[in-house]
PDB file of N, CA and C in Angstrom:
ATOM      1  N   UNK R 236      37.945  15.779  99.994  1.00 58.00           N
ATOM      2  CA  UNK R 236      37.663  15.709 101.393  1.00 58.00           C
ATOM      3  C   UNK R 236      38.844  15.038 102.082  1.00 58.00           C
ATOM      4  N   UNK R 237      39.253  14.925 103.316  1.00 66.00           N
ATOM      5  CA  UNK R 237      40.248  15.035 103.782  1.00 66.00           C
ATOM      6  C   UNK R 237      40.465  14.762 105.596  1.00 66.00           C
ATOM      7  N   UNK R 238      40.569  13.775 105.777  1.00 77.00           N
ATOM      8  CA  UNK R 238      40.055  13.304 107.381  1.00 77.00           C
ATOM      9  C   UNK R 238      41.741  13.962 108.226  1.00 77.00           C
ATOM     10  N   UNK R 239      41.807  14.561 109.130  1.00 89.00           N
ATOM     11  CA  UNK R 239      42.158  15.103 109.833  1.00 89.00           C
ATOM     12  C   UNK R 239      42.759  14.323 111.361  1.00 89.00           C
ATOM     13  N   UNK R 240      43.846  14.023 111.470  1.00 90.00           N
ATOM     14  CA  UNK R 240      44.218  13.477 112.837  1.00 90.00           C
ATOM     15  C   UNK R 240      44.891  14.019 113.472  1.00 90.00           C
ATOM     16  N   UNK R 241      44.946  14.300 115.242  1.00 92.00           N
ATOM     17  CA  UNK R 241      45.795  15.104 115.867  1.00 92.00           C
ATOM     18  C   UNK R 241      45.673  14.666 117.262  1.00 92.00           C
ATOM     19  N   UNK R 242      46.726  14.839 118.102  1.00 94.00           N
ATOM     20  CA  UNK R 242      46.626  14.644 119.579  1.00 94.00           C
ATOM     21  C   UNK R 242      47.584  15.313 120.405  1.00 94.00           C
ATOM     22  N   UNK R 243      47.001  15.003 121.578  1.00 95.00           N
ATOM     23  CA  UNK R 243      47.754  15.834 123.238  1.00 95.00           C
ATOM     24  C   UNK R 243      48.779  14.856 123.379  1.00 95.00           C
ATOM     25  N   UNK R 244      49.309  15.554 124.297  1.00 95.00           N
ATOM     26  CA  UNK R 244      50.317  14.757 125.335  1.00 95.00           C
ATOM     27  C   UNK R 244      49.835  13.352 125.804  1.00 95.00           C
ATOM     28  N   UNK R 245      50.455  12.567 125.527  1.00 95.00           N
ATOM     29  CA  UNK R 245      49.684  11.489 127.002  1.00 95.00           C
ATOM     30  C   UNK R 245      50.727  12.094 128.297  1.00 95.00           C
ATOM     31  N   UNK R 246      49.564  12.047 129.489  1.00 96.00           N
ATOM     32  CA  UNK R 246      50.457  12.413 130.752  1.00 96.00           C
ATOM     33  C   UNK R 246      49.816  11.457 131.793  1.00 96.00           C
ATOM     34  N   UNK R 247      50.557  11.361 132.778  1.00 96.00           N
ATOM     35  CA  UNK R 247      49.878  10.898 134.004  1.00 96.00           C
ATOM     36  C   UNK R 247      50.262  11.669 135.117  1.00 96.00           C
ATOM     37  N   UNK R 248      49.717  11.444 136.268  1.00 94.00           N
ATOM     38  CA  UNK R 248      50.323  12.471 137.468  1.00 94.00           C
ATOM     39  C   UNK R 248      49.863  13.884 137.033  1.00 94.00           C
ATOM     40  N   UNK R 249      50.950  14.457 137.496  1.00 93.00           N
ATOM     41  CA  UNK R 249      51.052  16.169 137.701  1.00 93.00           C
ATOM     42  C   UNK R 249      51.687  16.552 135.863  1.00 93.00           C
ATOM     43  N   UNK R 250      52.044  15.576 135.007  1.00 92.00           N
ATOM     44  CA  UNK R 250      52.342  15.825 133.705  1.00 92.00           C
ATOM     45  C   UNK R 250      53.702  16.677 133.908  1.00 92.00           C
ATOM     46  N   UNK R 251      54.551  16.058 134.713  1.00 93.00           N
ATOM     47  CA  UNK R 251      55.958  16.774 134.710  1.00 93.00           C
ATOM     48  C   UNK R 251      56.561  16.029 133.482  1.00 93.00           C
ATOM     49  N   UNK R 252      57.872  16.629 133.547  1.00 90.00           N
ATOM     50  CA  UNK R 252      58.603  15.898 132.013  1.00 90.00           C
ATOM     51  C   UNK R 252      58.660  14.320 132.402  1.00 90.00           C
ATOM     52  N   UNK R 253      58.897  13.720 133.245  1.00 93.00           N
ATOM     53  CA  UNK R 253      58.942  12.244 133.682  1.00 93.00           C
ATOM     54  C   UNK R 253      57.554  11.466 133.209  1.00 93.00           C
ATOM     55  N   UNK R 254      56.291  12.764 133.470  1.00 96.00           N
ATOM     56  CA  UNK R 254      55.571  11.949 133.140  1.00 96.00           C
ATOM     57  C   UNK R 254      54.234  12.503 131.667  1.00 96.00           C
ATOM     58  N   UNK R 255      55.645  12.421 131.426  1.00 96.00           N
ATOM     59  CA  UNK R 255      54.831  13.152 129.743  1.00 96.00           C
ATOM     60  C   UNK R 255      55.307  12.061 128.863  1.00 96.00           C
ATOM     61  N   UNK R 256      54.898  11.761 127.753  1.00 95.00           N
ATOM     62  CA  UNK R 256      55.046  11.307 126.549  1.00 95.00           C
ATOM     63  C   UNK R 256      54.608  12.398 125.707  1.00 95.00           C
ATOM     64  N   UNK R 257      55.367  13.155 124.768  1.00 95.00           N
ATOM     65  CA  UNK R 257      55.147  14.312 124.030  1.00 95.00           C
ATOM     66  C   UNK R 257      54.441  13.640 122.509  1.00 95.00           C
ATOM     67  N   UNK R 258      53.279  14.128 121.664  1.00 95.00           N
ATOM     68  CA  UNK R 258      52.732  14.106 120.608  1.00 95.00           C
ATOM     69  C   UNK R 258      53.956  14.039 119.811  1.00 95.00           C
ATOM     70  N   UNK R 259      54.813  14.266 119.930  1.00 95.00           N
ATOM     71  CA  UNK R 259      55.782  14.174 118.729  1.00 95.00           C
ATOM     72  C   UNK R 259      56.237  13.267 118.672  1.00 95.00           C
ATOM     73  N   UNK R 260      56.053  12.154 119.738  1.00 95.00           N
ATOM     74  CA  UNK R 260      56.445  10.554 119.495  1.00 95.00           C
ATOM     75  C   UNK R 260      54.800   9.707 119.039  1.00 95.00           C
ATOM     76  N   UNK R 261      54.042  10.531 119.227  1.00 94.00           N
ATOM     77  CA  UNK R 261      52.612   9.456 118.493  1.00 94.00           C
ATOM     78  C   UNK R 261      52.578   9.703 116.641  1.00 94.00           C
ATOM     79  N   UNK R 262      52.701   8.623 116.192  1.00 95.00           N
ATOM     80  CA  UNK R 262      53.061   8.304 114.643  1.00 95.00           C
ATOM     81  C   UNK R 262      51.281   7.373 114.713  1.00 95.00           C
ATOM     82  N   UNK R 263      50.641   7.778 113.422  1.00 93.00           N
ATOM     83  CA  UNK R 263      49.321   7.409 112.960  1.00 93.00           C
ATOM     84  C   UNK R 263      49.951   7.131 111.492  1.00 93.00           C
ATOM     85  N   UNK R 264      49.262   6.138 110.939  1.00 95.00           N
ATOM     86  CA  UNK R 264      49.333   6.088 109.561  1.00 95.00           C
ATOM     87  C   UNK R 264      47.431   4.742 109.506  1.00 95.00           C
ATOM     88  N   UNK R 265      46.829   5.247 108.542  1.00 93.00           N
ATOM     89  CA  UNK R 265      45.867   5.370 108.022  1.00 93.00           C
ATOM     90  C   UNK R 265      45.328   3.922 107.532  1.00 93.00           C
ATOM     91  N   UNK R 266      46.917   2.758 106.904  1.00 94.00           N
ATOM     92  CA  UNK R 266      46.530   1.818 106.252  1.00 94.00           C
ATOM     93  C   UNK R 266      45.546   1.835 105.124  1.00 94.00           C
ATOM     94  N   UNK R 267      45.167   1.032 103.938  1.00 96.00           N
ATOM     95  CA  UNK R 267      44.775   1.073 102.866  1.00 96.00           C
ATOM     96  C   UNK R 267      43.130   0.966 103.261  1.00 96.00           C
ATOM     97  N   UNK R 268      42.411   1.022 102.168  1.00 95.00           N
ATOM     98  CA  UNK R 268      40.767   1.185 102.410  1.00 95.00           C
ATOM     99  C   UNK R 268      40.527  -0.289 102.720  1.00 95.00           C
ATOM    100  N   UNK R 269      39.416  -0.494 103.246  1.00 96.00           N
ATOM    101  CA  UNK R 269      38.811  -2.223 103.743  1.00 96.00           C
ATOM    102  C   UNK R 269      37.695  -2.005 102.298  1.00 96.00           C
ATOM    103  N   UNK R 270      37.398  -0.689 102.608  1.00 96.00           N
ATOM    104  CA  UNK R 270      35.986  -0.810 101.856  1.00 96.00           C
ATOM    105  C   UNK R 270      35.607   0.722 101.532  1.00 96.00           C
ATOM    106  N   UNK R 271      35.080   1.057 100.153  1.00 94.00           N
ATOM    107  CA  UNK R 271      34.604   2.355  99.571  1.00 94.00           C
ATOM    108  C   UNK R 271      33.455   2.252  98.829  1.00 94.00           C
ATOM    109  N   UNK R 272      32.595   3.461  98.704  1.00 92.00           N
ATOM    110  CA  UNK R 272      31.760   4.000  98.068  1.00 92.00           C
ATOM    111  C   UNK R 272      31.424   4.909  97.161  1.00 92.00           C
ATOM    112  N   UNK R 273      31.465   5.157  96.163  1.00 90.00           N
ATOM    113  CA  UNK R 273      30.979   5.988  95.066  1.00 90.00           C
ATOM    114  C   UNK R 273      31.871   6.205  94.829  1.00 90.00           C
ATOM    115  N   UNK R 274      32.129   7.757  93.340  1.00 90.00           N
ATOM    116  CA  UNK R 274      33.076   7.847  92.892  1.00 90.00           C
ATOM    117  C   UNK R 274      34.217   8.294  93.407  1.00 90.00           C
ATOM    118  N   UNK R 275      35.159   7.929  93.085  1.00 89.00           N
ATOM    119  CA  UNK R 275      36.997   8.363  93.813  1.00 89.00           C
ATOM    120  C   UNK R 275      37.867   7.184  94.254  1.00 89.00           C
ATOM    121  N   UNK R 276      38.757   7.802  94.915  1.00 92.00           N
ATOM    122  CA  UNK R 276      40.116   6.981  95.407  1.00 92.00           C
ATOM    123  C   UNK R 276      40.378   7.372  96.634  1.00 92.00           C
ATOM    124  N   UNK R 277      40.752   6.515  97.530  1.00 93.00           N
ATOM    125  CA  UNK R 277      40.746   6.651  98.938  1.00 93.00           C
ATOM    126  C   UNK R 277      42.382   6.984  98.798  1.00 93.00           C
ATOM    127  N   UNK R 278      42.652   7.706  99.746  1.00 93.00           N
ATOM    128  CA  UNK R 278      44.593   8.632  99.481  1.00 93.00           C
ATOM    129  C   UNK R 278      45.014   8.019 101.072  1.00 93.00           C
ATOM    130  N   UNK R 279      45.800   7.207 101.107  1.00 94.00           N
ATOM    131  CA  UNK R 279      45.986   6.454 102.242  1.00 94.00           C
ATOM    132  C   UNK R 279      46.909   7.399 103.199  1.00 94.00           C
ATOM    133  N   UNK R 280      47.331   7.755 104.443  1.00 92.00           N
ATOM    134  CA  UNK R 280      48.457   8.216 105.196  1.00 92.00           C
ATOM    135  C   UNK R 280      49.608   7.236 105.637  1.00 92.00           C
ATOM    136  N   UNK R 281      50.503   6.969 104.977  1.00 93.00           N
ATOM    137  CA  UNK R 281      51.389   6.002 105.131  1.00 93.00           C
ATOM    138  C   UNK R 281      52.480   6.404 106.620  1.00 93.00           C
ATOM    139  N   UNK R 282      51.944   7.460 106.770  1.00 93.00           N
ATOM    140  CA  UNK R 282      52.179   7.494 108.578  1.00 93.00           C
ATOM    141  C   UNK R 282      52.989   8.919 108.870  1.00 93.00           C
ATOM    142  N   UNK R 283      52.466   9.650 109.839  1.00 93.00           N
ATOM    143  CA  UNK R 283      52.674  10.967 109.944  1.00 93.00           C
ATOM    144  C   UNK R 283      52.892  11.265 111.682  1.00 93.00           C
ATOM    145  N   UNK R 284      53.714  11.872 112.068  1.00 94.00           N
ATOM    146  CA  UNK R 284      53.505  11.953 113.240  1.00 94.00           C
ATOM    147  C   UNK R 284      52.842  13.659 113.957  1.00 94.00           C
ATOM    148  N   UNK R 285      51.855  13.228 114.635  1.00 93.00           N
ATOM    149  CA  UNK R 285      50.906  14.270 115.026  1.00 93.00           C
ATOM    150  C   UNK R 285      51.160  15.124 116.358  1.00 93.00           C
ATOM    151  N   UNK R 286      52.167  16.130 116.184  1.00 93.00           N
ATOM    152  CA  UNK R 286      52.800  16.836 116.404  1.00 93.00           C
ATOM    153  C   UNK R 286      51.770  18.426 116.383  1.00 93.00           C
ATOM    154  N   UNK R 287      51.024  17.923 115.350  1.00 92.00           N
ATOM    155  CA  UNK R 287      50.275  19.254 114.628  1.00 92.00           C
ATOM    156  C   UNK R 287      49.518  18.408 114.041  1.00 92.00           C
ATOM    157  N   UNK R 288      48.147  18.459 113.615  1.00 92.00           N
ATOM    158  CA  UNK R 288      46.897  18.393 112.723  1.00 92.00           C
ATOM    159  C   UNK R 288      47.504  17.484 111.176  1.00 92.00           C
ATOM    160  N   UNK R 289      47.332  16.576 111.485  1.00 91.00           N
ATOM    161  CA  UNK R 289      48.151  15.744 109.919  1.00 91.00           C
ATOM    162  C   UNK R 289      46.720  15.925 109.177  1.00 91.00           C
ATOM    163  N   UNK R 290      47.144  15.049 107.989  1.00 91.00           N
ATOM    164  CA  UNK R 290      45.726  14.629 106.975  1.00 91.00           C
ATOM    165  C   UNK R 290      45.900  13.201 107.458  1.00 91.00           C
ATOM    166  N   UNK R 291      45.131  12.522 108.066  1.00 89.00           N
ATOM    167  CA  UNK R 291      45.114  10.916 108.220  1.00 89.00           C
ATOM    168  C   UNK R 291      43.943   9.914 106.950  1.00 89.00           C
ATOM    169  N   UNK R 292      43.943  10.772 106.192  1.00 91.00           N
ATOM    170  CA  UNK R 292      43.298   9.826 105.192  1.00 91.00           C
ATOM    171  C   UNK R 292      42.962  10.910 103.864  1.00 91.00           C
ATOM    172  N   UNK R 293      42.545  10.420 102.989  1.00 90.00           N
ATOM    173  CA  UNK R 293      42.317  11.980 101.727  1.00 90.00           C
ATOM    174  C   UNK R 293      41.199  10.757 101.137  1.00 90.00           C
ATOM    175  N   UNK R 294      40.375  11.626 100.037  1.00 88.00           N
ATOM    176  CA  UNK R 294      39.427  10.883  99.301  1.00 88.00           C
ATOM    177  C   UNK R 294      39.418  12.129  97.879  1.00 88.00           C
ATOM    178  N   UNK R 295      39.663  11.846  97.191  1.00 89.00           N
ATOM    179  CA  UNK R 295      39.780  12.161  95.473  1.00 89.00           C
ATOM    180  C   UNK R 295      38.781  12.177  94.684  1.00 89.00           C
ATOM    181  N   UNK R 296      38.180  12.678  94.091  1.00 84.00           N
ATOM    182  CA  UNK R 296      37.144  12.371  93.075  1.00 84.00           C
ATOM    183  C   UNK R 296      36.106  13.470  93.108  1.00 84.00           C
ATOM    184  N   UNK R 297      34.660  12.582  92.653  1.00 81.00           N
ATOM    185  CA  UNK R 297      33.479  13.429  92.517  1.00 81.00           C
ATOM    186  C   UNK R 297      33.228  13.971  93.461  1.00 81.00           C
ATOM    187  N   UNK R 298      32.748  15.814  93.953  1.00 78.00           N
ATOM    188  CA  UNK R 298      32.065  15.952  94.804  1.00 78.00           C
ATOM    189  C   UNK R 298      30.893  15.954  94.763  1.00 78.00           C
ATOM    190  N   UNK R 299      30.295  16.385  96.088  1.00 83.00           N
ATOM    191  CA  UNK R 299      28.467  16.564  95.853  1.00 83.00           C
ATOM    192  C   UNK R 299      28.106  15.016  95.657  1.00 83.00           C
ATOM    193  N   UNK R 300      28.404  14.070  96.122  1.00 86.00           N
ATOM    194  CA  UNK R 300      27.794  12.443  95.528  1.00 86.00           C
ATOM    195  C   UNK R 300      28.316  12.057  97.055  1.00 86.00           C
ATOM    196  N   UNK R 301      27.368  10.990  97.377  1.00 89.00           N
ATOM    197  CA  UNK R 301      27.394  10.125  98.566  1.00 89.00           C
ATOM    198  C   UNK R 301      28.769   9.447  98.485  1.00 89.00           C
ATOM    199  N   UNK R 302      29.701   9.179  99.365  1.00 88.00           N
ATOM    200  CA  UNK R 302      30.548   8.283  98.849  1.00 88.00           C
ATOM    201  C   UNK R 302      30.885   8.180 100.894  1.00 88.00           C
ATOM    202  N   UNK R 303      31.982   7.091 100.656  1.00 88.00           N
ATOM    203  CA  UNK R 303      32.436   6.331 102.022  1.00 88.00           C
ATOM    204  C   UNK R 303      33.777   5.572 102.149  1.00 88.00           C
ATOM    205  N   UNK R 304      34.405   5.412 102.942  1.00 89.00           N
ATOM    206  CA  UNK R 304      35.668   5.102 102.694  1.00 89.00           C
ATOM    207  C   UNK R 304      35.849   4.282 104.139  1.00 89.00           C
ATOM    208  N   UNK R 305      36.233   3.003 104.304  1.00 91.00           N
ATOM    209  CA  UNK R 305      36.288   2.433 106.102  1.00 91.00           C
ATOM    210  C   UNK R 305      37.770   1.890 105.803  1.00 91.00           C
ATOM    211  N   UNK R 306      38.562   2.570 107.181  1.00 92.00           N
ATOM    212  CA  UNK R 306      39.877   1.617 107.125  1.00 92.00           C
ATOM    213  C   UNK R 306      40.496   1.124 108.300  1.00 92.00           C
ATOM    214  N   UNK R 307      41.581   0.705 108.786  1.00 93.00           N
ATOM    215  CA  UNK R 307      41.996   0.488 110.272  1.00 93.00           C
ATOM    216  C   UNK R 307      43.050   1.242 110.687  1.00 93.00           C
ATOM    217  N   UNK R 308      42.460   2.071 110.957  1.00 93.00           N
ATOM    218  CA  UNK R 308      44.384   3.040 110.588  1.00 93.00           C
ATOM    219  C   UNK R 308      45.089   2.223 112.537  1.00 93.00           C
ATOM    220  N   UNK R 309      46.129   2.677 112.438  1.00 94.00           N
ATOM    221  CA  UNK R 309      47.419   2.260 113.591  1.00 94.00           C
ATOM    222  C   UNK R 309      48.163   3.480 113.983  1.00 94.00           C
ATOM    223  N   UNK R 310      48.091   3.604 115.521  1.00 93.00           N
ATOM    224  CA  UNK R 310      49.078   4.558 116.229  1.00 93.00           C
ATOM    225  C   UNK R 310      50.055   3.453 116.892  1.00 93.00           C
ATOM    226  N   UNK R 311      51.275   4.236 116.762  1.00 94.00           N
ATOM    227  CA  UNK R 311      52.248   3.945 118.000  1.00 94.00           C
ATOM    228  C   UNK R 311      52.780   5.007 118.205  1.00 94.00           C
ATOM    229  N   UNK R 312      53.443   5.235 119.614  1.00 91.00           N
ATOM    230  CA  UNK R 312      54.326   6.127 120.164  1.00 91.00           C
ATOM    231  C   UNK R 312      55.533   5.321 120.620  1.00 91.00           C
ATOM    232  N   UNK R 313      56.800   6.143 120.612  1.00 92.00           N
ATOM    233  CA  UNK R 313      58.203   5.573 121.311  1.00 92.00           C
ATOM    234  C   UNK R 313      58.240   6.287 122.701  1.00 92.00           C
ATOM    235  N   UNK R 314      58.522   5.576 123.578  1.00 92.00           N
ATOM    236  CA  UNK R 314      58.394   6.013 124.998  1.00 92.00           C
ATOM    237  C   UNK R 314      59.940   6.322 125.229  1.00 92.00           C
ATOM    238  N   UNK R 315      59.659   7.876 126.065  1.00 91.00           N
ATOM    239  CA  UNK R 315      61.132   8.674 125.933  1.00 91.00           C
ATOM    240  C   UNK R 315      61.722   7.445 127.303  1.00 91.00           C
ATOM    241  N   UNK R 316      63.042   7.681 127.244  1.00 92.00           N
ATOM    242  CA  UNK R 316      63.920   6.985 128.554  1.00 92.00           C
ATOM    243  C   UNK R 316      63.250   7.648 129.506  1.00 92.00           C
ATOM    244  N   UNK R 317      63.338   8.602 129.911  1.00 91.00           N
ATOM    245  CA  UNK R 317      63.031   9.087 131.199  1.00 91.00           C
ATOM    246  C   UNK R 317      61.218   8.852 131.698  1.00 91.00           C
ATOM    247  N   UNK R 318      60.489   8.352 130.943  1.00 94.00           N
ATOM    248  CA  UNK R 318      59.555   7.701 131.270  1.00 94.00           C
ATOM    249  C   UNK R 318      58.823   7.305 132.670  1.00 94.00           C
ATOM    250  N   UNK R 319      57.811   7.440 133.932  1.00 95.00           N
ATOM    251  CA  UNK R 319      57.545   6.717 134.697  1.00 95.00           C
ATOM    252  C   UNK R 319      56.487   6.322 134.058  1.00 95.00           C
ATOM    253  N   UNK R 320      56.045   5.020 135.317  1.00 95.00           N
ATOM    254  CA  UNK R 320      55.618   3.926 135.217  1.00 95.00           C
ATOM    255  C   UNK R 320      53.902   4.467 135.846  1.00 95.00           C
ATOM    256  N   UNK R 321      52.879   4.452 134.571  1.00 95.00           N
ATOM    257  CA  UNK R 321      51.366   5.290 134.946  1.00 95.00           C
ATOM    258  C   UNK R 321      50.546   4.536 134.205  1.00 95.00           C
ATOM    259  N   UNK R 322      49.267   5.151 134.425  1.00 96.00           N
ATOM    260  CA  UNK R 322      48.104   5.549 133.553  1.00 96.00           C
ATOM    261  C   UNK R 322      48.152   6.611 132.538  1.00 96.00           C
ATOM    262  N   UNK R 323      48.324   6.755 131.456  1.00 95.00           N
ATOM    263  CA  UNK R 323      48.464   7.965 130.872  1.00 95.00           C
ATOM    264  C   UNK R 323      47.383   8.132 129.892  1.00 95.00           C
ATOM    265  N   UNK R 324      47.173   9.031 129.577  1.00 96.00           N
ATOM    266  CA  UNK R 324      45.888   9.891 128.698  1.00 96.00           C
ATOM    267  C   UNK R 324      46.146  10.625 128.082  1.00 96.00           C
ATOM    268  N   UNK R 325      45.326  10.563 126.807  1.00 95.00           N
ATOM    269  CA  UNK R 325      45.504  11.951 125.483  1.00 95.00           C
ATOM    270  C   UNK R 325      43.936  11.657 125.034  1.00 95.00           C
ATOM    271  N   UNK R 326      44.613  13.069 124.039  1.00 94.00           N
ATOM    272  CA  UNK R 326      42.829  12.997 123.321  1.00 94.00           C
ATOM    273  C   UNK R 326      43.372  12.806 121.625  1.00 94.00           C
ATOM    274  N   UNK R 327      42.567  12.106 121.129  1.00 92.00           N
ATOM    275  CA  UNK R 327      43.282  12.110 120.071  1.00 92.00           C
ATOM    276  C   UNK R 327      42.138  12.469 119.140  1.00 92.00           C
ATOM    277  N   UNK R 328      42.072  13.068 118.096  1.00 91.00           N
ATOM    278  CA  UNK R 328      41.027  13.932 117.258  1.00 91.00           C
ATOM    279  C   UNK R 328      41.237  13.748 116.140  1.00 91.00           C
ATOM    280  N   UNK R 329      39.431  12.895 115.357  1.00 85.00           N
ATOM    281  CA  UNK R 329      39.946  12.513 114.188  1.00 85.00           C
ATOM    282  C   UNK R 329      38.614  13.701 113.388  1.00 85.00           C
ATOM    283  N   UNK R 330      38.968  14.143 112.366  1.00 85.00           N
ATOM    284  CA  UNK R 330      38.245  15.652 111.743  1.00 85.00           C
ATOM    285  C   UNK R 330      37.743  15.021 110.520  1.00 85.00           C
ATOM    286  N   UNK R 331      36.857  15.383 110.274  1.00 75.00           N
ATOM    287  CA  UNK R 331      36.350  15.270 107.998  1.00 75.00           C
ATOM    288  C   UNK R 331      36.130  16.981 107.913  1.00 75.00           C
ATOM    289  N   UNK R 332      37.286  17.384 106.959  1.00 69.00           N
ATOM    290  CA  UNK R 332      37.137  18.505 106.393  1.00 69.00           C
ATOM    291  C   UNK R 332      37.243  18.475 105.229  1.00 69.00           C
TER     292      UNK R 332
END
């Protein structure tokens, strides 16, 4: 099984290039498990940038059995130079496939 992370633009305004921050500067990485359940190994994302649909976490082992995995994962983005000064918004989408 295989948790799934992905996101938009953050924009503010009218989302011209000034006021875009493009997904290809938001970097996620997953950090190690706090805490698991049943059989397997939690597969950590040591940091991917979501550009496109990453894997933000993996889980290994038995299927068909209850199991659970809790962690704190961390985004940052680098803000381009040309940057203004907003409110900005994305959606960011976390999947179990």
């Amino acid at each position: 099984m295989f948790r799934v992370g992905s996101a938009t633009n953050f924009t503010t305004g009218s989302g011209s290039a000034g006021e875009t921050i493009p997904n290809s500067d938001i970097t996620y990485a997953s950090g190690p498990a706090l805490a698991t359940t049943g059989v397997g190994t939690f597969l950590p994302q040591p940091g991917a940038v979501l550009d496109m649909p990453r894997t933000a976490a993996g889980w290994s082992g038995q299927a068909g059995v209850p199991n659970s995995a809790t962690w704190n994962p961390t985004m940052w983005l680098t803000l381009p130079p040309s940057v203004v000064v907003g409110d900005y918004v994305a959606v960011v989408t976390h999947s179990v496939i």
